[in-house]
Amino acid sequence: MEINRQVVREQIEKMLAGRVSKEDIGWWAYDFLMEEKLRYEPGHEKLLEDVLRSLHYFHDIEPVMQQFYPATEEILYYLECLQGEVPYERSRIVHWRV
């Protein structure tokens, strides 16, 4: 199975527009991460992996897990990177600096 920037971007846009719940997007990302033979769009592997790893936290709706949810600003930054508007810099995401 292969994942690319367009597919991820479309899912994020649906979530931001309220057409898909955060929990559903979390399960969607989780399913991809559990895929044994997942291939990422060449040249964008780290971006796509980091976006999926961030989004997958939404699948767990326990209050204690909400601290791991990506912030709206982070999601918007990911979206800009997926659209090719800005280069991806992992250090800009607080979650990955821990």
mmCIF file of C-alpha atoms in Angstrom:
data_model
loop_
_atom_site.group_PDB
_atom_site.id
_atom_site.type_symbol
_atom_site.label_atom_id
_atom_site.label_comp_id
_atom_site.label_asym_id
_atom_site.label_seq_id
_atom_site.Cartn_x
_atom_site.Cartn_y
_atom_site.Cartn_z
ATOM 1 C CA MET A 1 0.000 0.000 0.000
ATOM 2 C CA GLU A 2 1.241 3.505 -0.788
ATOM 3 C CA ILE A 3 0.418 6.856 0.776
ATOM 4 C CA ASN A 4 1.075 10.217 -0.853
ATOM 5 C CA ARG A 5 0.801 13.896 0.027
ATOM 6 C CA GLN A 6 -2.439 14.435 -1.883
ATOM 7 C CA VAL A 7 -4.345 11.721 0.001
ATOM 8 C CA VAL A 8 -3.145 12.957 3.391
ATOM 9 C CA ARG A 9 -3.845 16.578 2.463
ATOM 10 C CA GLU A 10 -7.404 15.703 1.417
ATOM 11 C CA GLN A 11 -8.061 13.925 4.719
ATOM 12 C CA ILE A 12 -6.729 16.853 6.744
ATOM 13 C CA GLU A 13 -8.851 19.293 4.737
ATOM 14 C CA LYS A 14 -11.949 17.159 5.375
ATOM 15 C CA MET A 15 -11.179 17.138 9.097
ATOM 16 C CA LEU A 16 -10.635 20.903 9.225
ATOM 17 C CA ALA A 17 -13.905 21.451 7.321
ATOM 18 C CA GLY A 18 -15.756 19.249 9.812
ATOM 19 C CA ARG A 19 -16.672 16.583 7.252
ATOM 20 C CA VAL A 20 -14.607 13.936 9.064
ATOM 21 C CA SER A 21 -14.224 13.667 12.832
ATOM 22 C CA LYS A 22 -10.828 13.834 14.507
ATOM 23 C CA GLU A 23 -11.400 10.354 15.885
ATOM 24 C CA ASP A 24 -12.068 8.992 12.386
ATOM 25 C CA ILE A 25 -8.949 10.670 11.008
ATOM 26 C CA GLY A 26 -7.018 9.147 13.898
ATOM 27 C CA TRP A 27 -8.198 5.644 13.025
ATOM 28 C CA TRP A 28 -7.490 6.303 9.344
ATOM 29 C CA ALA A 29 -3.882 7.274 10.165
ATOM 30 C CA TYR A 30 -3.554 4.404 12.647
ATOM 31 C CA ASP A 31 -4.600 1.890 9.992
ATOM 32 C CA PHE A 32 -1.892 3.169 7.647
ATOM 33 C CA LEU A 33 0.758 3.010 10.360
ATOM 34 C CA MET A 34 -0.150 -0.607 11.079
ATOM 35 C CA GLU A 35 0.175 -1.526 7.397
ATOM 36 C CA GLU A 36 3.140 -3.880 7.125
ATOM 37 C CA LYS A 37 4.193 -2.911 3.610
ATOM 38 C CA LEU A 38 3.379 0.785 3.678
ATOM 39 C CA ARG A 39 5.307 2.837 1.123
ATOM 40 C CA TYR A 40 5.549 6.600 1.266
ATOM 41 C CA GLU A 41 5.661 8.956 -1.695
ATOM 42 C CA PRO A 42 9.349 9.125 -2.667
ATOM 43 C CA GLY A 43 11.115 12.215 -1.380
ATOM 44 C CA HIS A 44 8.462 12.883 1.267
ATOM 45 C CA GLU A 45 8.844 9.842 3.502
ATOM 46 C CA LYS A 46 9.639 11.654 6.777
ATOM 47 C CA LEU A 47 6.930 14.278 6.311
ATOM 48 C CA LEU A 48 4.259 11.678 5.591
ATOM 49 C CA GLU A 49 5.362 9.404 8.427
ATOM 50 C CA ASP A 50 5.388 12.289 10.922
ATOM 51 C CA VAL A 51 1.968 13.547 9.798
ATOM 52 C CA LEU A 52 0.432 10.074 10.126
ATOM 53 C CA ARG A 53 2.062 9.568 13.533
ATOM 54 C CA SER A 54 0.676 12.910 14.724
ATOM 55 C CA LEU A 55 -2.826 12.316 13.380
ATOM 56 C CA HIS A 56 -3.066 8.795 14.764
ATOM 57 C CA TYR A 57 -3.256 10.162 18.325
ATOM 58 C CA PHE A 58 -6.789 11.393 17.582
ATOM 59 C CA HIS A 59 -8.023 7.777 17.574
ATOM 60 C CA ASP A 60 -7.616 7.576 21.347
ATOM 61 C CA ILE A 61 -10.365 9.681 22.916
ATOM 62 C CA GLU A 62 -9.378 9.055 26.544
ATOM 63 C CA PRO A 63 -8.945 12.426 28.287
ATOM 64 C CA VAL A 64 -5.394 11.593 29.401
ATOM 65 C CA MET A 65 -4.371 10.982 25.779
ATOM 66 C CA GLN A 66 -5.599 14.357 24.559
ATOM 67 C CA GLN A 67 -2.305 15.873 25.684
ATOM 68 C CA PHE A 68 -0.704 14.118 22.709
ATOM 69 C CA TYR A 69 -3.111 15.524 20.125
ATOM 70 C CA PRO A 70 -1.377 17.731 17.564
ATOM 71 C CA ALA A 71 -2.202 21.423 17.923
ATOM 72 C CA THR A 72 -4.170 23.175 15.201
ATOM 73 C CA GLU A 73 -1.069 25.222 14.327
ATOM 74 C CA GLU A 74 0.897 22.006 13.794
ATOM 75 C CA ILE A 75 -1.804 20.574 11.544
ATOM 76 C CA LEU A 76 -1.873 23.778 9.495
ATOM 77 C CA TYR A 77 1.931 23.652 9.199
ATOM 78 C CA TYR A 78 1.740 20.035 8.027
ATOM 79 C CA LEU A 79 -0.870 21.090 5.472
ATOM 80 C CA GLU A 80 1.420 23.825 4.116
ATOM 81 C CA CYS A 81 4.245 21.283 3.827
ATOM 82 C CA LEU A 82 2.001 18.743 2.098
ATOM 83 C CA GLN A 83 0.943 21.416 -0.399
ATOM 84 C CA GLY A 84 4.594 22.242 -1.088
ATOM 85 C CA GLU A 85 4.247 25.813 0.179
ATOM 86 C CA VAL A 86 7.039 25.463 2.744
ATOM 87 C CA PRO A 87 9.799 22.893 3.243
ATOM 88 C CA TYR A 88 9.270 20.463 6.107
ATOM 89 C CA GLU A 89 11.401 21.133 9.178
ATOM 90 C CA ARG A 90 10.722 18.558 11.857
ATOM 91 C CA SER A 91 12.127 20.827 14.577
ATOM 92 C CA ARG A 92 9.190 23.234 14.073
ATOM 93 C CA ILE A 93 6.820 20.667 15.582
ATOM 94 C CA VAL A 94 6.950 20.785 19.388
ATOM 95 C CA HIS A 95 5.930 17.135 19.668
ATOM 96 C CA TRP A 96 9.068 15.957 17.825
ATOM 97 C CA ARG A 97 11.435 18.040 19.991
ATOM 98 C CA VAL A 98 10.676 16.025 23.133
#
